[in-house]
Short mmCIF file of C-alpha atoms and ligand atoms in Angstrom, two decimals:
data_model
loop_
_atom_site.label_atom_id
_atom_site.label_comp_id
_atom_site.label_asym_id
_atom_site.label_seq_id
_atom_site.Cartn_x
_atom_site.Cartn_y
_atom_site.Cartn_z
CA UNK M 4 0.00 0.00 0.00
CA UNK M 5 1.13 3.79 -0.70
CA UNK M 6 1.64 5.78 1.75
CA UNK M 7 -1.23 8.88 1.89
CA UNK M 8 0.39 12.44 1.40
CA UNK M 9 -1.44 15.03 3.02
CA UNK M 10 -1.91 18.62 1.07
CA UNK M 11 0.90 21.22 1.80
CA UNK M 12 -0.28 24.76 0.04
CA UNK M 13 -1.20 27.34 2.17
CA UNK M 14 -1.10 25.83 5.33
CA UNK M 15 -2.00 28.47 7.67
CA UNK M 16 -3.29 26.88 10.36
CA UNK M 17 -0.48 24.98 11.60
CA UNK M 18 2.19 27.94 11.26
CA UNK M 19 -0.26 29.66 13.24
CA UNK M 20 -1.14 27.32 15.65
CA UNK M 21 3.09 26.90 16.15
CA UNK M 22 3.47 30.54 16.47
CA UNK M 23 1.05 30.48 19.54
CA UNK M 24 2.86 27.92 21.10
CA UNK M 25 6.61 29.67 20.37
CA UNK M 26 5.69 32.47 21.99
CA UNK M 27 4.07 30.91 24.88
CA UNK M 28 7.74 28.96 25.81
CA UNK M 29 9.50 32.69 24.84
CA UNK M 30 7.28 35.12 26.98
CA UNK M 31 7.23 31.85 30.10
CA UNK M 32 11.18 30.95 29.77
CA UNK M 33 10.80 27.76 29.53
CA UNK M 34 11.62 24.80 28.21
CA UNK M 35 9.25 22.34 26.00
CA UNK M 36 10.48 19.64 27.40
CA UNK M 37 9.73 17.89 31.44
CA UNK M 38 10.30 20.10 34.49
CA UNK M 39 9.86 19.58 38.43
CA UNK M 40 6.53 17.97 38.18
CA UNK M 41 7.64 15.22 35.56
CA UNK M 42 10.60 14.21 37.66
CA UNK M 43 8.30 13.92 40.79
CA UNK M 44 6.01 11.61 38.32
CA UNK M 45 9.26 9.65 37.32
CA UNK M 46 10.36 9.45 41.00
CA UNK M 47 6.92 8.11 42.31
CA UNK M 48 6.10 5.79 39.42
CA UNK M 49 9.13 4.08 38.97
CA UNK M 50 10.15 3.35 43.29
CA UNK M 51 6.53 2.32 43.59
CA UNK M 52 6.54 -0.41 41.13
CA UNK M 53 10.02 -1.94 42.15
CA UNK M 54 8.66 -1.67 46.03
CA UNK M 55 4.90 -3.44 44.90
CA UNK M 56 7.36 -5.77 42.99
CA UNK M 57 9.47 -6.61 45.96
CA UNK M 58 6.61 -6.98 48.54
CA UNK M 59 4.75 -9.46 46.22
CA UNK M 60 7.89 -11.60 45.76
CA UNK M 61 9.71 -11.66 49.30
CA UNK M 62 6.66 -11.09 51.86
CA UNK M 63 3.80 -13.32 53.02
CA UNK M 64 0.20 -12.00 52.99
CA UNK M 65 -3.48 -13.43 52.18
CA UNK M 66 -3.95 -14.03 48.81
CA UNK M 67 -6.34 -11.10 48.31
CA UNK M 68 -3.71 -8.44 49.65
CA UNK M 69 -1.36 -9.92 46.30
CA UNK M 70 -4.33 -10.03 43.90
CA UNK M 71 -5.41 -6.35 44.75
CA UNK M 72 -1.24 -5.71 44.24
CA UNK M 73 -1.01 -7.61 41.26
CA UNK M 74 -3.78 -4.99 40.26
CA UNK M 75 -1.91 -1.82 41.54
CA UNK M 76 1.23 -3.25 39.71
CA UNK M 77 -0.60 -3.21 36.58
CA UNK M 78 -2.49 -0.14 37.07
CA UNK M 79 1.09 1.74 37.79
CA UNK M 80 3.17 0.26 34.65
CA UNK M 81 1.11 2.03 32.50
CA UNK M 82 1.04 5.17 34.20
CA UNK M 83 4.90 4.49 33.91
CA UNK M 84 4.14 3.82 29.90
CA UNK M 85 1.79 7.14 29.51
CA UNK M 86 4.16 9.36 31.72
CA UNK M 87 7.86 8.89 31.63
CA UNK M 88 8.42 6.20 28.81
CA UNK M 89 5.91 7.72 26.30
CA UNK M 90 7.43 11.17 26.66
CA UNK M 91 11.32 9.66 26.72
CA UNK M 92 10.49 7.84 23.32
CA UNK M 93 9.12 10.98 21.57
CA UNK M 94 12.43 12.69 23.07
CA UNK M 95 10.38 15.21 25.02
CA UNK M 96 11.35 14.05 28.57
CA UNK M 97 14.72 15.83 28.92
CA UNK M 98 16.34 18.13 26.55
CA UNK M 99 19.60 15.21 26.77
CA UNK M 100 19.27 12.61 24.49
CA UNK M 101 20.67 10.44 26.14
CA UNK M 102 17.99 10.66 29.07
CA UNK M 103 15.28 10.16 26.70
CA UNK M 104 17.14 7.35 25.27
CA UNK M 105 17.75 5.83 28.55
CA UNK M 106 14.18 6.56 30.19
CA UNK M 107 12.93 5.29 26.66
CA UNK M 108 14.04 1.94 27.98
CA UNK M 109 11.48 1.80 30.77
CA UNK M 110 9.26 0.00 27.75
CA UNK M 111 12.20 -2.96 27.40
CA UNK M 112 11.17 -3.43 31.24
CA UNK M 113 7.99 -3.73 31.19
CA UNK M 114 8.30 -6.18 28.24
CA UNK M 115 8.00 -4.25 24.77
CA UNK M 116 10.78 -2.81 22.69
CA UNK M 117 11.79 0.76 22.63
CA UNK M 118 13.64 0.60 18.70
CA UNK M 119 10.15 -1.23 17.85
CA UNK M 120 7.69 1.00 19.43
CA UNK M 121 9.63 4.26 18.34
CA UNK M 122 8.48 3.18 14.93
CA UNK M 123 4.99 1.67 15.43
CA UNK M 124 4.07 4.72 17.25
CA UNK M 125 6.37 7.75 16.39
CA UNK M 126 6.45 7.61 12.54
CA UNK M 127 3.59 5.38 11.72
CA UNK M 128 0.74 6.35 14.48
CA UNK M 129 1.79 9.84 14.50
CA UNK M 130 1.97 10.53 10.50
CA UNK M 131 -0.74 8.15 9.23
CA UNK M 132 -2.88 8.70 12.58
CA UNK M 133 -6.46 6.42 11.76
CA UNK M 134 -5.59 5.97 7.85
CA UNK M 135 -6.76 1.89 8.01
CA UNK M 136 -4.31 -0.05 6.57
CA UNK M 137 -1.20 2.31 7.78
CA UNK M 138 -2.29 2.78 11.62
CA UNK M 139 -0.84 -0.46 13.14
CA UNK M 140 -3.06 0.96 15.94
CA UNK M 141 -6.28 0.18 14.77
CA UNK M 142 -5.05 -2.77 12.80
CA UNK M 143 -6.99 -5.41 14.92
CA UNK M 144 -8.95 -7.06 12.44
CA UNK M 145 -10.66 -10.29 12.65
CA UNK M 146 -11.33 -9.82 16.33
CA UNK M 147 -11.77 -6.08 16.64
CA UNK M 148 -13.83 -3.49 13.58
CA UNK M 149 -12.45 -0.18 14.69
CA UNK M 150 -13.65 1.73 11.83
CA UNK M 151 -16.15 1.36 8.42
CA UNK M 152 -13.76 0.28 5.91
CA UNK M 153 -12.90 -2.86 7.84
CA UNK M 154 -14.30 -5.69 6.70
CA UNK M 155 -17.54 -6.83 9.13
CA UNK M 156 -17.92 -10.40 10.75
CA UNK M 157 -20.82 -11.71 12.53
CA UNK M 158 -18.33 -11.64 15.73
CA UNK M 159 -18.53 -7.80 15.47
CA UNK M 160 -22.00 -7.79 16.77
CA UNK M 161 -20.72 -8.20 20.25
CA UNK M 162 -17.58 -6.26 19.99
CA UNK M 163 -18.81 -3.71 22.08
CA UNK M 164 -18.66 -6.07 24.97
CA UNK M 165 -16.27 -8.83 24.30
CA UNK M 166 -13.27 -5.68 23.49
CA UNK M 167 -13.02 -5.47 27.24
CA UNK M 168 -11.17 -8.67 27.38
CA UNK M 169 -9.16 -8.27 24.57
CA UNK M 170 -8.21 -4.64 25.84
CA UNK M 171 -7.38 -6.31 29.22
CA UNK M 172 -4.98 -9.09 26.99
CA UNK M 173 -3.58 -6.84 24.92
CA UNK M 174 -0.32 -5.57 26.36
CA UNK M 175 0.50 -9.65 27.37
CA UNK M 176 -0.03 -9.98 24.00
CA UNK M 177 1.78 -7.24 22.75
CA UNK M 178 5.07 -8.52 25.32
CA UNK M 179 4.79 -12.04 24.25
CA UNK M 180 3.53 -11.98 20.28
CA UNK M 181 3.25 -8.97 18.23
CA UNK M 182 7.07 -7.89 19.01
CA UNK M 183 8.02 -10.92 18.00
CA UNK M 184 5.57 -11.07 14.77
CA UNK M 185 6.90 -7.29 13.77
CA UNK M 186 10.78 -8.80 14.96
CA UNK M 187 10.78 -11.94 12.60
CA UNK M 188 8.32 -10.31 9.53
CA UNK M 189 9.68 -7.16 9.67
CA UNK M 190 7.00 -5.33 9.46
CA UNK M 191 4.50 -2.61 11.51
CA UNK M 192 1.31 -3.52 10.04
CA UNK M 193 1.83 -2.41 6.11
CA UNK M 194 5.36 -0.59 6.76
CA UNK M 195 8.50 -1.83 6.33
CA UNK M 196 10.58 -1.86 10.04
CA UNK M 197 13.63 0.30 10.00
CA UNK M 198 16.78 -2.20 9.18
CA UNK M 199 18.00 -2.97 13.16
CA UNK M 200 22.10 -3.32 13.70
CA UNK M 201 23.61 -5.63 16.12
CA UNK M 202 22.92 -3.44 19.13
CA UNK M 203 19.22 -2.91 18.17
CA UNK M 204 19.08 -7.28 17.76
CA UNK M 205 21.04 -7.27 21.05
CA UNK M 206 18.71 -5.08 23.19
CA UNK M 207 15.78 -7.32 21.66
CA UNK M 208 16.87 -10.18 22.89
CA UNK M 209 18.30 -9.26 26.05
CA UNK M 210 15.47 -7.57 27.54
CA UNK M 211 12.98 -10.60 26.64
CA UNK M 212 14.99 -12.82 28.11
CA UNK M 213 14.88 -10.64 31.47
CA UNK M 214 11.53 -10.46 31.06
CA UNK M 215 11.28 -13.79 31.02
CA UNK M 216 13.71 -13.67 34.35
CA UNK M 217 12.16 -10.70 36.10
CA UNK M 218 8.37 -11.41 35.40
CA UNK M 219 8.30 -15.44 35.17
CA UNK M 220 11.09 -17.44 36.50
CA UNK M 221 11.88 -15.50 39.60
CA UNK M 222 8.64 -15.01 40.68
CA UNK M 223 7.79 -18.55 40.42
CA UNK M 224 10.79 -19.28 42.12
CA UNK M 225 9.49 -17.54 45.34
CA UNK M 226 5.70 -17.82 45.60
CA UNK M 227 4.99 -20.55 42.62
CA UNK M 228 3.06 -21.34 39.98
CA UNK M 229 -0.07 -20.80 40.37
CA UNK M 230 0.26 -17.79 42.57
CA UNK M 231 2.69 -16.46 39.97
CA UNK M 232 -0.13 -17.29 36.92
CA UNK M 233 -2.92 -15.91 38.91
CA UNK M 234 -0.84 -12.57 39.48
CA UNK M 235 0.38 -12.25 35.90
CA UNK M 236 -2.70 -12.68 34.57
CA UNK M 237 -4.07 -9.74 36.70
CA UNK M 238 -1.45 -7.59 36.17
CA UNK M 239 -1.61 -8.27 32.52
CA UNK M 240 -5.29 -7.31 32.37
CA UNK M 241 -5.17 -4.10 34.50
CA UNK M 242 -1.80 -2.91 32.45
CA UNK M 243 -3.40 -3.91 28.88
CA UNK M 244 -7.09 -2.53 30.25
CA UNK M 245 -6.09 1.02 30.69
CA UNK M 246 -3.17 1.10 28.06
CA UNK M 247 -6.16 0.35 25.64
CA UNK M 248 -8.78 2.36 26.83
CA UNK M 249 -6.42 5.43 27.05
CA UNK M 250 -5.35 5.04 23.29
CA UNK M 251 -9.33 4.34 22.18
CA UNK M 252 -11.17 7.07 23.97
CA UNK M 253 -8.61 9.68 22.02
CA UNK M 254 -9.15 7.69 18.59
CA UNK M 255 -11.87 5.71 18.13
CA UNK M 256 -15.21 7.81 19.25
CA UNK M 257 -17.69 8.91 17.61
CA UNK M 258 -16.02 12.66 16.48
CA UNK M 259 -13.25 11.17 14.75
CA UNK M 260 -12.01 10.74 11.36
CA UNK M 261 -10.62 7.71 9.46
CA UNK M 262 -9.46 7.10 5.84
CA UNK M 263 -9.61 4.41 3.83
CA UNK M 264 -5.71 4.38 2.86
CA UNK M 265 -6.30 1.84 0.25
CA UNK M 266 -8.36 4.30 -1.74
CA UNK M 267 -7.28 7.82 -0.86
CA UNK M 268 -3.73 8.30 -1.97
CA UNK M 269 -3.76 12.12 -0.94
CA UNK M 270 -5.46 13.99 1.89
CA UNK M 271 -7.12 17.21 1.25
CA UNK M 272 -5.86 17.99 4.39
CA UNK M 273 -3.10 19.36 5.76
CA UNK M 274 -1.49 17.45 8.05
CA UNK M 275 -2.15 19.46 11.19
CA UNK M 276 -5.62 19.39 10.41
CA UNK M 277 -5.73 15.75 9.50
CA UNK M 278 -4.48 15.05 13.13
CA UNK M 279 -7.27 17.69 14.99
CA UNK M 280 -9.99 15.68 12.94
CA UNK M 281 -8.51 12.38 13.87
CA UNK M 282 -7.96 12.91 17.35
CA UNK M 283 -10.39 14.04 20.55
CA UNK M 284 -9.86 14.58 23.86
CA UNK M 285 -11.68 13.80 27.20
CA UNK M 286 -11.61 14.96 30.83
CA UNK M 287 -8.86 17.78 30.54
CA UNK M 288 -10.43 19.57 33.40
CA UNK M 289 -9.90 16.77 35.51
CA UNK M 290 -6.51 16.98 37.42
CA UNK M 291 -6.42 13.31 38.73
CA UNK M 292 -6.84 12.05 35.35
CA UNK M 293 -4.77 14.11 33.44
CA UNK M 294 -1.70 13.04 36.27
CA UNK M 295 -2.31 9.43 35.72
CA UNK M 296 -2.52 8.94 32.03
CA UNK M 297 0.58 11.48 31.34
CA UNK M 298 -1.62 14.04 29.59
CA UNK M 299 -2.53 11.78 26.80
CA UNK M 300 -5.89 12.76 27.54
CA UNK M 301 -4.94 16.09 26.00
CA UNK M 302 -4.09 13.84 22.68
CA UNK M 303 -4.77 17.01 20.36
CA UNK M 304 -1.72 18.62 21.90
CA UNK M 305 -0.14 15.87 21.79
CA UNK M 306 -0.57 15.23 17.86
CA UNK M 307 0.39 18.57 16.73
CA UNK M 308 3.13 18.91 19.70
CA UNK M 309 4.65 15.19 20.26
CA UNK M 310 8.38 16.50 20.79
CA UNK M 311 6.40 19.03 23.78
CA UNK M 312 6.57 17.19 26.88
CA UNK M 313 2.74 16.34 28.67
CA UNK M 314 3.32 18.96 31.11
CA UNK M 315 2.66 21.45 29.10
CA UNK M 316 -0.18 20.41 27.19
CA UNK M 317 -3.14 22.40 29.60
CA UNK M 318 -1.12 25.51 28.61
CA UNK M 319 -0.98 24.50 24.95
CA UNK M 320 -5.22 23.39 25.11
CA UNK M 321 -5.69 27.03 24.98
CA UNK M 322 -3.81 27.94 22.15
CA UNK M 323 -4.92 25.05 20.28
CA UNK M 324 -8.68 25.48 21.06
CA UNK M 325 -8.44 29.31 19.91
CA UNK M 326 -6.60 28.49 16.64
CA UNK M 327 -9.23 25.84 15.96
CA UNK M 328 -12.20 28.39 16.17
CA UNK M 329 -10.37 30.65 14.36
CA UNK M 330 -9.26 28.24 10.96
CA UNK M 331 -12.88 26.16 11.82
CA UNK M 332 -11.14 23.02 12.40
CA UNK M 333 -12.84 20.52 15.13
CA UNK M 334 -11.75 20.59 18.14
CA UNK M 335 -12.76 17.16 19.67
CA UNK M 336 -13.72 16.69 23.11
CA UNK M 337 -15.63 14.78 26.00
CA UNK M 338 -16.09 16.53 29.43
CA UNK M 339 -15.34 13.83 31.08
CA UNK M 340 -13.77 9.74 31.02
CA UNK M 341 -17.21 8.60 30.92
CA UNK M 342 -18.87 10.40 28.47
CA UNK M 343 -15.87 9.33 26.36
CA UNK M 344 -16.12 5.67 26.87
CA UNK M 345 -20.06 5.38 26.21
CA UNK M 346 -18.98 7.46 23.35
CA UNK M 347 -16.41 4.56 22.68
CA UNK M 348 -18.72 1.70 23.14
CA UNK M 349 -21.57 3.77 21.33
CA UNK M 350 -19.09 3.83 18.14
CA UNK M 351 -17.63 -0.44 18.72
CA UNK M 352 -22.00 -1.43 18.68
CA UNK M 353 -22.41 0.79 15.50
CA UNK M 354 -19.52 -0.80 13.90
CA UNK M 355 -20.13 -4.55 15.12
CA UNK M 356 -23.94 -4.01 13.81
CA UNK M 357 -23.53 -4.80 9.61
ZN1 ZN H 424 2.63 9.70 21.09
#
């Protein structure tokens, strides 16, 4: 498939839109990138989960205490994904590269691959955002329709309830198949993976097999199997749960925008518009939310600003929001995390019914 080109003449809105934003870091004296309050997320996240981790492993308790852990554990790696490893892998953690490279790693621990994901997520996600057949992200056909130009199945008719559980699978799946599927084929979806050297091969290998150490053997080792299977599986399902549901309720609602990519070689778009109409936000008034999922409920900023670390993004809502009345571009929002997900399941029934 041929990659979509969006249209480039005149386009107003953006330059204007990055203007806004300029001046805001110029007149502020700041930086784009984290400050105080992202360390303080990076030095809560990350000591919480290797305490959780070390109380499950080396002390005794009822079984409930470790299953509502096994939860928190989950619930906390991907606040770890949304807050410090999403912004290190878009580089807009630290202004040093090599802290965003290093934080960028946080993904190898919790089982995916940062040279993978940079890819999958960076150039394809962020380019070809919702363009089916490009947008590895809603490439979940024959168990999931995520938009009309997917082929239907008579499975689709309960979608809207039976996603849960494959939401709640998806980031085991994602540690312990799809790596390896876009590893050995070489391949995000319909794009070619970049060519990886030794190092890149290395880093692959090595972190699975910690994985492997870290999150099977040793934990089996100390509390055994079936605790250990019980655990994983929760953890698994809380992690992939929210991962998913954060990703969906910015993409798949009932405001957005897809393309066919197999028929629609060019956008009449510009690019900056193609993301506002592709994209939606939901509870950005809510400070307990926006904490947790890294700002990625502000996912407009964050698809016209993805080098801007999350911090900034209520600042940036205001610029964006303006420059979207002004050029008449959609700005897509829900008040709130619910209104968003009925929104969400509203959209997965329409598409499951033929
Ligand atoms: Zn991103």
């Amino acid at each position: 498939m041929s990659k979509i080109t969006f249209e480039s003449k005149g386009s107003l809105f953006y330059s204007s839109m990055k203007e806004g934003v300029a001046d805001y870091f110029a007149k502020n004296d700041i930086k784009p990138t984290g400050n105080v309050y992202l360390y303080i997320k990076l030095f809560t996240l990350i000591p919480a989960a290797v305490i959780i981790y070390g109380l499950l492993l080396f002390v005794k308790m009822d079984a409930i205490f470790a299953i509502l852990l096994c939860a928190l554990e989950g619930l906390i790696f991907s606040f770890i994904g949304f807050n410090v490893m999403h912004d290190a892998c878009h580089g807009s953690f630290s202004s040093k590269k090599w802290v965003n490279n290093f934080l960028g790693y946080s993904l190898n621990a919790l089982g995916g691959n940062a040279f993978i994901w940079k890819q999958k997520h960076n150039v394809v996600h962020h380019t070809y955002t919702n363009v089916d057949g490009i947008d590895d992200d809603i490439a979940k056909l024959p168990v999931i329709r995520q938009c009309e130009s997917q082929q239907w199945n008579k499975m689709h008719r309960y979608q809207h309830v039976y996603m849960f559980l494959v939401y709640g699978l998806s980031s085991f799946l994602w540690v312990g198949m799809m790596d390896f599927a876009k590893y050995f084929t070489k391949k995000i979806h319909n794009t070619e993976l970049q060519k990886m050297d030794f190092q890149d091969h290395f880093i692959f290998w090595l972190s699975k097999v910690l994985y492997v150490v870290f999150y099977v053997a040793l934990p089996i080792y100390f509390v055994g199997f079936l605790p250990w299977l019980a655990g994983f599986f929760i953890m698994h399902l809380f992690m992939g749960l929210v991962l998913a549901l954060v990703f969906q309720l910015a993409h798949v609602v009932e405001n957005t925008e897809f393309i066919d990519g197999s028929i629609i070689a060019k956008s009449e778009d510009e690019w900056a518009v193609h993301q506002v109409k592709t994209t939606s936000n939901f509870a950005t008034h809510n400070k307990v939310v926006s904490w947790f999922v890294g700002g990625l409920n502000f996912q407009v900023e964050h698809h016209l600003f993805p080098r801007v670390s999350h911090v900034h993004y209520p600042a940036l809502s205001k610029i964006v929001e303006a420059n979207c009345i002004k050029f008449n571009v959609p700005y897509n929002q829900f008040p709130t995390f619910t209104s968003a997900l009925v929104s969400h399941v509203r959209f997965m029934k329409h598409l499951g019914e033929k």
